[in-house]
mmCIF file of C-alpha atoms in Angstrom:
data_model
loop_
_atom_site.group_PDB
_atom_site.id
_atom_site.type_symbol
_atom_site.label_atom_id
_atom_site.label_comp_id
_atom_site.label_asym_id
_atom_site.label_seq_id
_atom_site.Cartn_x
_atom_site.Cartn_y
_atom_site.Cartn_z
ATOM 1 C CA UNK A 1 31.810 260.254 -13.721
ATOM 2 C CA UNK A 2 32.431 257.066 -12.850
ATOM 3 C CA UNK A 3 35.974 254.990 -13.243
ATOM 4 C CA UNK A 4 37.005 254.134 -16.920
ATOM 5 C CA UNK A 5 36.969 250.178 -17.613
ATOM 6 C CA UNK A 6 40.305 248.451 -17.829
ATOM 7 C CA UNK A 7 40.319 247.241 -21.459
ATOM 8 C CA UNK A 8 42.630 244.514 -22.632
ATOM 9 C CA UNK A 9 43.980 247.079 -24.519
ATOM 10 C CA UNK A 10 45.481 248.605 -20.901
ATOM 11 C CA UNK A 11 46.787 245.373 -19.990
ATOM 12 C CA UNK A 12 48.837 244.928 -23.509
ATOM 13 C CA UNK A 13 50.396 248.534 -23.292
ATOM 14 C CA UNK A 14 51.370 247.964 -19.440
ATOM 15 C CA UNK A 15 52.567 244.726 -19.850
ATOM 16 C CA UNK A 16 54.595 245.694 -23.288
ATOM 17 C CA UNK A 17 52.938 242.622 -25.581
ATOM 18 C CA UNK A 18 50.426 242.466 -28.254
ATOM 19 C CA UNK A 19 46.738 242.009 -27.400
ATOM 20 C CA UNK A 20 46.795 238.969 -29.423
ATOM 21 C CA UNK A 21 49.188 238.011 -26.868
ATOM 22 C CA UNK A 22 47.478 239.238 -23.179
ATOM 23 C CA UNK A 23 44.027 237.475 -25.280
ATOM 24 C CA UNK A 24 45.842 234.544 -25.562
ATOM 25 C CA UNK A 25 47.157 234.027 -21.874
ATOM 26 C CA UNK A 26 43.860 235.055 -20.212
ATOM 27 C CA UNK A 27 42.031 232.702 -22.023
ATOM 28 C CA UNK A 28 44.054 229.820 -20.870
ATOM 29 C CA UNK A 29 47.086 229.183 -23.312
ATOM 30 C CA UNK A 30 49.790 230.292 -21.080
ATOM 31 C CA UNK A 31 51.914 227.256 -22.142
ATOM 32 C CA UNK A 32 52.007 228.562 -25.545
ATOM 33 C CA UNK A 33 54.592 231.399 -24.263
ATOM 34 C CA UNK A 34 57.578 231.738 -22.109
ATOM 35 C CA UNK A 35 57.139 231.962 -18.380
ATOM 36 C CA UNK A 36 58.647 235.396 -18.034
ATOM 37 C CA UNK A 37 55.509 236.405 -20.774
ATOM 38 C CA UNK A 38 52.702 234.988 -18.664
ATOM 39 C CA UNK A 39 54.140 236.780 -15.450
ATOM 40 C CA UNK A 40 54.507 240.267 -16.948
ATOM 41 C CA UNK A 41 50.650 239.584 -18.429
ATOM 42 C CA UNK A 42 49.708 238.814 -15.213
ATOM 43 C CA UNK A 43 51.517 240.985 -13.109
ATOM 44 C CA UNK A 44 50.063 244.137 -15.559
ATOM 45 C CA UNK A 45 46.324 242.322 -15.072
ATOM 46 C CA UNK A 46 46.516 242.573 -11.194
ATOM 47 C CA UNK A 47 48.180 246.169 -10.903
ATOM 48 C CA UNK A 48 45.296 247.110 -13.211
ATOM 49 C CA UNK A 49 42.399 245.583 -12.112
ATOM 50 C CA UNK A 50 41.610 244.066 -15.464
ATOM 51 C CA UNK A 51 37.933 242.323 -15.527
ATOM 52 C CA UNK A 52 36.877 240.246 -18.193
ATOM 53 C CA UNK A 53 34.262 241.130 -20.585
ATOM 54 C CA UNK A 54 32.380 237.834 -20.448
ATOM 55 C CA UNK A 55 30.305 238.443 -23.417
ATOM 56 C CA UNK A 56 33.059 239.133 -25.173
ATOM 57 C CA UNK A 57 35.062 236.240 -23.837
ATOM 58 C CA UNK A 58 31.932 233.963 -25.069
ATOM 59 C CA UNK A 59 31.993 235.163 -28.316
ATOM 60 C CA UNK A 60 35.856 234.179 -29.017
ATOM 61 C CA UNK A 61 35.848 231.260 -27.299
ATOM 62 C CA UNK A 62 32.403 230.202 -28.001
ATOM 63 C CA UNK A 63 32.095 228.872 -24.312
ATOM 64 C CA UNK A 64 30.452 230.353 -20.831
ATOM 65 C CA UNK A 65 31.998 228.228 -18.297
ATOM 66 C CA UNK A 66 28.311 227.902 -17.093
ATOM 67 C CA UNK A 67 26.439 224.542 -17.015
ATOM 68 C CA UNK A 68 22.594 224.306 -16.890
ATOM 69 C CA UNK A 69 20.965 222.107 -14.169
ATOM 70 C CA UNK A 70 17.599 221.352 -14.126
ATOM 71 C CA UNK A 71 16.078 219.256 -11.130
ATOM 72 C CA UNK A 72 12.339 218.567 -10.315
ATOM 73 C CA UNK A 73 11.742 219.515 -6.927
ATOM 74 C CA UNK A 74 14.532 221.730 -4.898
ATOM 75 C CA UNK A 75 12.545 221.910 -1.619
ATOM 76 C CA UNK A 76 13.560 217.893 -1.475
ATOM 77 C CA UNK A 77 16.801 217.731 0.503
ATOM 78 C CA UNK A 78 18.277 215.030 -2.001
ATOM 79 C CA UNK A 79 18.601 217.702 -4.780
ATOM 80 C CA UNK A 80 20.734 220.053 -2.092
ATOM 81 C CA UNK A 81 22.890 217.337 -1.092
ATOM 82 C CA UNK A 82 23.159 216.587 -5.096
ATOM 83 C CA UNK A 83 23.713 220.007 -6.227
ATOM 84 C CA UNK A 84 26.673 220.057 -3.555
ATOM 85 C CA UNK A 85 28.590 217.093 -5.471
ATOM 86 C CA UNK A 86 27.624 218.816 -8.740
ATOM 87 C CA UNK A 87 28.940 222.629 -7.555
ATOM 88 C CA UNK A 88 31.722 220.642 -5.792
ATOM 89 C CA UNK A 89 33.349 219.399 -8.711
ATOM 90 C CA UNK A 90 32.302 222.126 -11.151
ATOM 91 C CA UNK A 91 33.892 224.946 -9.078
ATOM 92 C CA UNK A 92 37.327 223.672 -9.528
ATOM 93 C CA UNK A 93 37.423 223.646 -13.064
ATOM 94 C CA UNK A 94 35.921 227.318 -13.029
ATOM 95 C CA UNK A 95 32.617 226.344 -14.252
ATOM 96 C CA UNK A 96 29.731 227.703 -12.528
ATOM 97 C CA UNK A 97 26.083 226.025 -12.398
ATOM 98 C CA UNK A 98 22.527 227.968 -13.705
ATOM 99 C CA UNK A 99 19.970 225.992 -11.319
ATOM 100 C CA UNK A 100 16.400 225.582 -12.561
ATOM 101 C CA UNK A 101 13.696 223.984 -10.420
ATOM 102 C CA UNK A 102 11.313 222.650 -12.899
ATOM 103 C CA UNK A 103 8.839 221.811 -10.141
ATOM 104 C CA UNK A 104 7.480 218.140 -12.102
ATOM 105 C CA UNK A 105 6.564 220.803 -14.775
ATOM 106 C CA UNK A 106 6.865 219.228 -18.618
ATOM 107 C CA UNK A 107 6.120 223.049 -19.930
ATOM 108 C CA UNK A 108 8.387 224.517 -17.555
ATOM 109 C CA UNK A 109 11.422 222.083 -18.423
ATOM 110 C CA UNK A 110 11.178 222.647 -22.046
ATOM 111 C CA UNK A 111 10.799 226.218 -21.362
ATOM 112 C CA UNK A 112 14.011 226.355 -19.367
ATOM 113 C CA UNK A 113 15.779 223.599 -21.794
ATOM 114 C CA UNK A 114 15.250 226.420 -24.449
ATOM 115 C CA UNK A 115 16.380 229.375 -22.651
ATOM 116 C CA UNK A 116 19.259 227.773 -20.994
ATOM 117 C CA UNK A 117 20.605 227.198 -24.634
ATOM 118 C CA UNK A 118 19.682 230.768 -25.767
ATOM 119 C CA UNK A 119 22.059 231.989 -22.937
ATOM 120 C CA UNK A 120 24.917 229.853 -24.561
ATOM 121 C CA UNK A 121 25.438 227.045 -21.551
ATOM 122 C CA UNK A 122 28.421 224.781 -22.399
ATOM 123 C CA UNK A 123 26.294 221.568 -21.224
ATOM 124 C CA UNK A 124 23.346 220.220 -19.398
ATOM 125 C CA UNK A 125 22.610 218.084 -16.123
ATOM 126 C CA UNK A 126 19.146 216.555 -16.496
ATOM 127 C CA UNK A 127 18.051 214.931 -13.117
ATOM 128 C CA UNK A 128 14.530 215.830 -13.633
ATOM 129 C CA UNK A 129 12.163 212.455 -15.424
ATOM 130 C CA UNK A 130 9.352 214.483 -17.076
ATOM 131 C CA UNK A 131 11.826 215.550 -19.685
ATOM 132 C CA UNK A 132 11.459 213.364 -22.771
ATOM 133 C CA UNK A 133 13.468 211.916 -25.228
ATOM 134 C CA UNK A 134 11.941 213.768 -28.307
ATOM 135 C CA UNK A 135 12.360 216.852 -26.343
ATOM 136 C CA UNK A 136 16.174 216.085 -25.853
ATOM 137 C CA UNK A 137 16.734 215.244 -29.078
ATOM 138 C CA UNK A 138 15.024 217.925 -30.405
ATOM 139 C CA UNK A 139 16.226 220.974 -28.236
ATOM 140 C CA UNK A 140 19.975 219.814 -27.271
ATOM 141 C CA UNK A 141 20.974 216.749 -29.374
ATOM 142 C CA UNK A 142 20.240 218.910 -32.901
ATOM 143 C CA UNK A 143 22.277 221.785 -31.458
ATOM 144 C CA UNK A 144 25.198 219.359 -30.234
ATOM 145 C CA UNK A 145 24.939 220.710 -26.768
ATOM 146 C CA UNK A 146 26.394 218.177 -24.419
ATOM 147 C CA UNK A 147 23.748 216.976 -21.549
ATOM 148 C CA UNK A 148 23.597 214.008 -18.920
ATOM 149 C CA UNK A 149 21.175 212.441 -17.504
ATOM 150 C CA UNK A 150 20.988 210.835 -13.960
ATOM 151 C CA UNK A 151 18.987 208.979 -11.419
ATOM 152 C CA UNK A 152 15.544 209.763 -13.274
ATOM 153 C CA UNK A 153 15.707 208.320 -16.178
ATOM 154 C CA UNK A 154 18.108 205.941 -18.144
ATOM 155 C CA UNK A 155 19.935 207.363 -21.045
ATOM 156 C CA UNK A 156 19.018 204.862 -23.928
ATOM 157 C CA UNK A 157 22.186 205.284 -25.612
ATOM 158 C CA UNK A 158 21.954 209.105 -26.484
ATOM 159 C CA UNK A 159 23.970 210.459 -23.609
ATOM 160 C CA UNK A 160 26.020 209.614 -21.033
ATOM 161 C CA UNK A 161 24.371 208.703 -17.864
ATOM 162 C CA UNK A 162 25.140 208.504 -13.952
ATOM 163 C CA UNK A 163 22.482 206.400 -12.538
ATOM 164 C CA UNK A 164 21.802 204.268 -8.659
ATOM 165 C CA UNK A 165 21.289 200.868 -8.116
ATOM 166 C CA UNK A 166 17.592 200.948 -7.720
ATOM 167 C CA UNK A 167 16.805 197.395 -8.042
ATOM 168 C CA UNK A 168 18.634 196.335 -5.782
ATOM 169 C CA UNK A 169 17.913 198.943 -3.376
ATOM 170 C CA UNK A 170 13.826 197.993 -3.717
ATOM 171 C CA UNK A 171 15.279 194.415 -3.627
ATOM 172 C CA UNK A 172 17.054 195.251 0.183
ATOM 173 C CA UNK A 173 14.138 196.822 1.144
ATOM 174 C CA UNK A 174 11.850 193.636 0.315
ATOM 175 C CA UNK A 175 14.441 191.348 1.588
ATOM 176 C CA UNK A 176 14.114 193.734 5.274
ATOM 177 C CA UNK A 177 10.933 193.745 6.076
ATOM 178 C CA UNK A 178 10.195 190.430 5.378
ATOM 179 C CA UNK A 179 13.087 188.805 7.179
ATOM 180 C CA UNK A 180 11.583 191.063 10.063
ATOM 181 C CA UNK A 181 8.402 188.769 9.791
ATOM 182 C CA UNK A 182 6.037 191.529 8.249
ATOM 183 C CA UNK A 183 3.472 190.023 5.333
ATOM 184 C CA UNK A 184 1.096 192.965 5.108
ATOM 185 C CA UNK A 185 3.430 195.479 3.173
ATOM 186 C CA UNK A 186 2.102 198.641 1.946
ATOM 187 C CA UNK A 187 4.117 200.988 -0.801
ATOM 188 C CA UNK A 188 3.846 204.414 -0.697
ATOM 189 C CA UNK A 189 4.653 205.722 -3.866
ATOM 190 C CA UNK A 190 4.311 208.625 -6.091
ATOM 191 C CA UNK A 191 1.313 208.595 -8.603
ATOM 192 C CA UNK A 192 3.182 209.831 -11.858
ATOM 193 C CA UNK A 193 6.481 207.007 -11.007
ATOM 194 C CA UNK A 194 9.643 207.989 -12.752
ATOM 195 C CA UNK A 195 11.551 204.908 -13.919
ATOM 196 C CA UNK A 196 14.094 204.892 -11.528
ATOM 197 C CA UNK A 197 11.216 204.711 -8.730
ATOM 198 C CA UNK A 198 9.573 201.803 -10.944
ATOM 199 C CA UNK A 199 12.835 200.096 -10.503
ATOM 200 C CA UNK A 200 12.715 199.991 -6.679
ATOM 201 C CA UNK A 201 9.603 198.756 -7.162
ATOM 202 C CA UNK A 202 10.572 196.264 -9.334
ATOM 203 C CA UNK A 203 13.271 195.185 -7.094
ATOM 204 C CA UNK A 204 11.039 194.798 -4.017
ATOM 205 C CA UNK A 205 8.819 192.342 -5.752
ATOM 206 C CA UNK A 206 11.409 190.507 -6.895
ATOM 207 C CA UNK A 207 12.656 190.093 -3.156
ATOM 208 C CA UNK A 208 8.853 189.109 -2.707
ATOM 209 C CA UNK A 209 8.552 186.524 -5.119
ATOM 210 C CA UNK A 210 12.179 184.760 -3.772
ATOM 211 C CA UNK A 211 10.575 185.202 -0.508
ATOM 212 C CA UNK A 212 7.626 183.153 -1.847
ATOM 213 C CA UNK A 213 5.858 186.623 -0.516
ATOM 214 C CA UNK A 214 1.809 187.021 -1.853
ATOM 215 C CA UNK A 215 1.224 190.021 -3.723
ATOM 216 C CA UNK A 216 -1.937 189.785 -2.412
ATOM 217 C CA UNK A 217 -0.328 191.027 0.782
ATOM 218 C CA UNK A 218 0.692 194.286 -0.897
ATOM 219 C CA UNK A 219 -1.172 197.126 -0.136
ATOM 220 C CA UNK A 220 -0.902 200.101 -3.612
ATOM 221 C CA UNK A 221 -1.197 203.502 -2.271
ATOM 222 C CA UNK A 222 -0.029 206.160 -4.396
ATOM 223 C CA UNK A 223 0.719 210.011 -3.307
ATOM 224 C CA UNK A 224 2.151 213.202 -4.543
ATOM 225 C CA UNK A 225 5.737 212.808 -4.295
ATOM 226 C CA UNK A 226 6.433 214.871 -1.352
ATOM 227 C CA UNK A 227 6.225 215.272 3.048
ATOM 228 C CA UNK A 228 2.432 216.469 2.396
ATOM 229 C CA UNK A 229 1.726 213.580 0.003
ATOM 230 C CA UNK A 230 2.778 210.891 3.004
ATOM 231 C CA UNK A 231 1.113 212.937 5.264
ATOM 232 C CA UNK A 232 -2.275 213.304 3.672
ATOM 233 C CA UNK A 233 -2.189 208.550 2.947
ATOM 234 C CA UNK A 234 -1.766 207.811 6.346
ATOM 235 C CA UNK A 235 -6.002 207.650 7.094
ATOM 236 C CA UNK A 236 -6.113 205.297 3.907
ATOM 237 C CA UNK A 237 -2.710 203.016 5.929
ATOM 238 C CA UNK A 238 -4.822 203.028 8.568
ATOM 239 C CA UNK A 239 -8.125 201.424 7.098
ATOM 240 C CA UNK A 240 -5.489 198.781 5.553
ATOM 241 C CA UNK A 241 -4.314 195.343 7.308
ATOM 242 C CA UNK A 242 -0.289 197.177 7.334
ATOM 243 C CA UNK A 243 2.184 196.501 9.625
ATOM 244 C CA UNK A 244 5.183 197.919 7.414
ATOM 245 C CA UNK A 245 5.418 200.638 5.259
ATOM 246 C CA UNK A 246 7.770 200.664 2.538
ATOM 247 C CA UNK A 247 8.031 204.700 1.609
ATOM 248 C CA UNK A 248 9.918 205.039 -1.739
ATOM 249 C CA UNK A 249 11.859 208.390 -0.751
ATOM 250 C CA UNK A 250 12.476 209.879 2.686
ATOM 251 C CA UNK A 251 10.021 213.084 2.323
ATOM 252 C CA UNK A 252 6.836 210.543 1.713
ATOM 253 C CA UNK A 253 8.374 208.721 5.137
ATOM 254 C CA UNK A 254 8.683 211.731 7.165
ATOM 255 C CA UNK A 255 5.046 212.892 5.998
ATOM 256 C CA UNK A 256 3.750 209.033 7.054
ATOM 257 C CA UNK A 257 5.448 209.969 10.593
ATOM 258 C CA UNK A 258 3.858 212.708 11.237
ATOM 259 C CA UNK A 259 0.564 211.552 10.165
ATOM 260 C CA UNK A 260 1.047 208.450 12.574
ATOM 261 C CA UNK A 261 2.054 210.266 15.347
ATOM 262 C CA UNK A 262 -1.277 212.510 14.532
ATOM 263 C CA UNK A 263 -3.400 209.714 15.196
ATOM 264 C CA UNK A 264 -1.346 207.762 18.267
ATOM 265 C CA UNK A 265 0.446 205.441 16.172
ATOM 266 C CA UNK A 266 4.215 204.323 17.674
ATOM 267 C CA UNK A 267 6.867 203.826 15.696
ATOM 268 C CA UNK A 268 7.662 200.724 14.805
ATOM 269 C CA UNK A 269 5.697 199.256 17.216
ATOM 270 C CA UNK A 270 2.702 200.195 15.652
ATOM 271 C CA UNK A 271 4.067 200.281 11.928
ATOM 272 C CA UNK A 272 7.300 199.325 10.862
ATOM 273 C CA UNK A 273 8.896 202.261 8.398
ATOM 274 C CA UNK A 274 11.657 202.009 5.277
ATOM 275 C CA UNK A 275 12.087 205.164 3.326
ATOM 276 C CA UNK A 276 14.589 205.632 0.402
ATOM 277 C CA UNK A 277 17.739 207.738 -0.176
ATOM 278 C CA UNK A 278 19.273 208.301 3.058
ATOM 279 C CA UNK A 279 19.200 212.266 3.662
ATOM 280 C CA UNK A 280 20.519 213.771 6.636
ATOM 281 C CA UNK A 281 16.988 214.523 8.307
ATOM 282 C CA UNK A 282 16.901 210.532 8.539
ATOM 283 C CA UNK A 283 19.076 210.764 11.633
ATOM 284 C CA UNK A 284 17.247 213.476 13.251
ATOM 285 C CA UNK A 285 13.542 211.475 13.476
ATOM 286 C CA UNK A 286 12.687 209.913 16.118
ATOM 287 C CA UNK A 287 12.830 207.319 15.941
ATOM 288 C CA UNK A 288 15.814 207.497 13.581
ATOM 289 C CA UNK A 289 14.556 206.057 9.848
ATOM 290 C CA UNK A 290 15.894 203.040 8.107
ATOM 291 C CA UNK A 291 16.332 203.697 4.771
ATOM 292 C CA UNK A 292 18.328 202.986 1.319
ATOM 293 C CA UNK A 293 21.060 204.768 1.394
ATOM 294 C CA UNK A 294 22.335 206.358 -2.593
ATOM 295 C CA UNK A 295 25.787 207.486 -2.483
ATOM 296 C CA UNK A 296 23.864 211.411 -3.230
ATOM 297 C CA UNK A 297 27.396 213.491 -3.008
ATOM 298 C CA UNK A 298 29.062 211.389 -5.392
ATOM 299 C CA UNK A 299 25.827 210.598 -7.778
ATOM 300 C CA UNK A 300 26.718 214.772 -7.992
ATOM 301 C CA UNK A 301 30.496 214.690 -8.655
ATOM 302 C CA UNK A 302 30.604 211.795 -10.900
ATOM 303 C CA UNK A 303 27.943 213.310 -12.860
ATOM 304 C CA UNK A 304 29.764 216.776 -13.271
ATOM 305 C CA UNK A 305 33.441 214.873 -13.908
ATOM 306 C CA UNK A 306 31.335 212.664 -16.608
ATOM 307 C CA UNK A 307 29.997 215.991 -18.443
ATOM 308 C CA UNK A 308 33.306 218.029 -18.257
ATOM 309 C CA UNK A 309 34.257 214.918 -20.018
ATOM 310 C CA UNK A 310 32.335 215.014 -22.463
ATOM 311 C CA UNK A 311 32.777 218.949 -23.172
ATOM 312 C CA UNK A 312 36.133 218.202 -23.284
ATOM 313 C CA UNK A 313 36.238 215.110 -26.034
ATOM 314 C CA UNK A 314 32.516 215.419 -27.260
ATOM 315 C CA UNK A 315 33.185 212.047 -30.071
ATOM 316 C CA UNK A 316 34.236 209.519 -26.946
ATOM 317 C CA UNK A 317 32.088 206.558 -26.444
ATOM 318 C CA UNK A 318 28.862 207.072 -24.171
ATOM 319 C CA UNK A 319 29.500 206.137 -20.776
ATOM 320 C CA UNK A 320 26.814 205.138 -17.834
ATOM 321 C CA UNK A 321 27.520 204.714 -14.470
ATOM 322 C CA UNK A 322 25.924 202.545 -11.632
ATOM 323 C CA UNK A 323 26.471 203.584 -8.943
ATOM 324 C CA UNK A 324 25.702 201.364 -5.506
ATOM 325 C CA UNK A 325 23.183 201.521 -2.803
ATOM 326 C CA UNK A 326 23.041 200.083 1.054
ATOM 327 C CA UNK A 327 20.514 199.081 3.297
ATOM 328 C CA UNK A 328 20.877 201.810 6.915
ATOM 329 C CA UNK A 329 19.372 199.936 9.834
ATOM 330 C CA UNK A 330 18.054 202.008 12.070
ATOM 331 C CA UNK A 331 15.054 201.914 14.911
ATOM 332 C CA UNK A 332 12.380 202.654 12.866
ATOM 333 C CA UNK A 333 12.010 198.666 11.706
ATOM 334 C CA UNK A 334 11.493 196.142 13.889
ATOM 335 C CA UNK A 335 10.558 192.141 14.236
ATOM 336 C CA UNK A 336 7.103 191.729 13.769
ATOM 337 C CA UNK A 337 7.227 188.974 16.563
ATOM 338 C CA UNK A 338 8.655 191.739 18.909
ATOM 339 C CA UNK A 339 6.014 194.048 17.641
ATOM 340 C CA UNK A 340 3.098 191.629 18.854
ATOM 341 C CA UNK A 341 4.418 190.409 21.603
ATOM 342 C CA UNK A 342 5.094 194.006 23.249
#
């Protein structure tokens, strides 16, 4: 037979106090009692091996200590590096993270909106675009369940909200390429754009029309979102008058390398290359990619402090945070003067 479980029970009769008492201090109210209390509770815990019964737990204190996350793409490195600052902060207030990968799925992120609130999550991090409003309102708002959103999408003043200077970031990538002399400017961009991807957009033709920049010179070319999507434009870059490639993340920029290098193409001698969010691989191309950097590992923590927050004083006025954004020089960008004259 196997070992009988260590009830609370146990702990109250070895530690010679009530079970209202050992409940009490386990659950986090050890100020309520006298020091001497709390040690004999805790002391009688340890000697027994005493394990909560979550499900129990949940039901008095009507929380999990769990928090539902729900991204759209995990095999893109920004989510890891994201899901770091998120865990980061989360693990030291005991709260542990349910991670969902709703692959740019609408079905699939309702699906897991619903079941992640079945299972009794104490709040939501949203980082995924294809969720909509009606759907928030509808499965977490009505249910008072308390959810951010960041990066993807802006809150519209029904949640709080972590979000990145994308403007400006499209803006510094404009302003880069065409202080480097380049006029022929293809975006590579994903087909379905999320709005915080229209806003880099937005802020590179903004830097094109203070640069007195033709749109005419733009070249459109929309991809899956993804290393295979950048991969599979570069014949259509090629057929185009390009000489620099503005990539609006890093995985469409790593595919464009590898398609370039496929066909003989040099870096940025050939094609000058900006991607968009700074993740680590940036540094290991060759040559090394210029890019946007986002602040990813705090986009994470501030986003987890903002939504214990809010579990913690759920009537306080919404918040959203901008967050800002740098240009990384690298070698992958170059003069387009230097280019031709090489």
């Amino acid at each position: 037979m196997g070992k009988k479980k260590v009830t609370i029970k146990d702990v109250a009769k070895h530690s010679g106090v009530s079970i209202a008492t050992v409940s009490l201090i386990l659950n986090g109210n050890e100020a309520k009692f006298h020091p001497d209390t709390v040690k004999k509770v805790v002391k009688a815990r340890d000697e027994l091996g005493y394990q909560p019964d979550y499900i129990a737990r949940q039901m008095i204190t009507k929380k999990t200590k769990t928090i539902g996350v729900l991204v759209p793409d995990i095999t893109n490195p920004f989510f890891n590096t994201l899901m770091q600052g998120i865990e980061d902060c989360l693990y030291q207030q005991n709260f542990v993270t349910i991670l969902c990968n709703a692959d740019f799925d609408h079905q699939k992120e309702t699906d897991y909106l619903l079941e992640l609130t079945q299972r009794g999550v104490d709040g939501f991090i949203i980082a995924s675009s294809a969720v909509s409003t009606k759907t928030l309102q509808n499965s977490l708002k009505k249910q008072g369940k308390p959810f951010i959103v960041l990066d993807q999408k802006k809150a519209e003043g029904y949640s709080d909200a972590v979000l990145t200077d994308d403007y400006h970031g499209g803006y510094l990538a404009g302003e880069h390429l065409l202080g480097l002399g380049h006029q022929e400017i293809a975006l590579v961009y994903p087909q379905q754009t999320p709005q915080n991807v229209q806003n880099r957009i937005d802020g590179f033709l903004a830097a094109c029309k203070k640069g007195e920049h033709s749109e005419k010179q733009l070249h459109w070319f929309p991809a899956e979102f993804s290393k295979k999507g950048g991969y599979e434009i570069v014949p259509d870059l090629l057929s185009s008058p390009t000489t620099a490639i503005f990539a609006l993340n890093d995985e469409l920029a790593f595919g464009v390398y590898r398609g370039l290098a496929e066909h003989d193409k040099v870096i940025p001698e050939d094609y000058s290359i900006i991607g968009y969010d700074n993740i680590d691989m940036c540094e290991y191309m060759k040559p090394k990619l210029t890019t946007i950097a986002q602040p990813i590992l705090e986009l994470g923590k501030a986003t987890a402090r903002l939504l214990l927050d809010r579990i913690q004083s759920p009537d306080k006025s919404w918040e959203e945070l901008l967050l800002p954004v740098e240009l990384v020089q690298r070698s992958s960008t170059q003069s387009l003067n230097r280019s031709s004259n090489q």
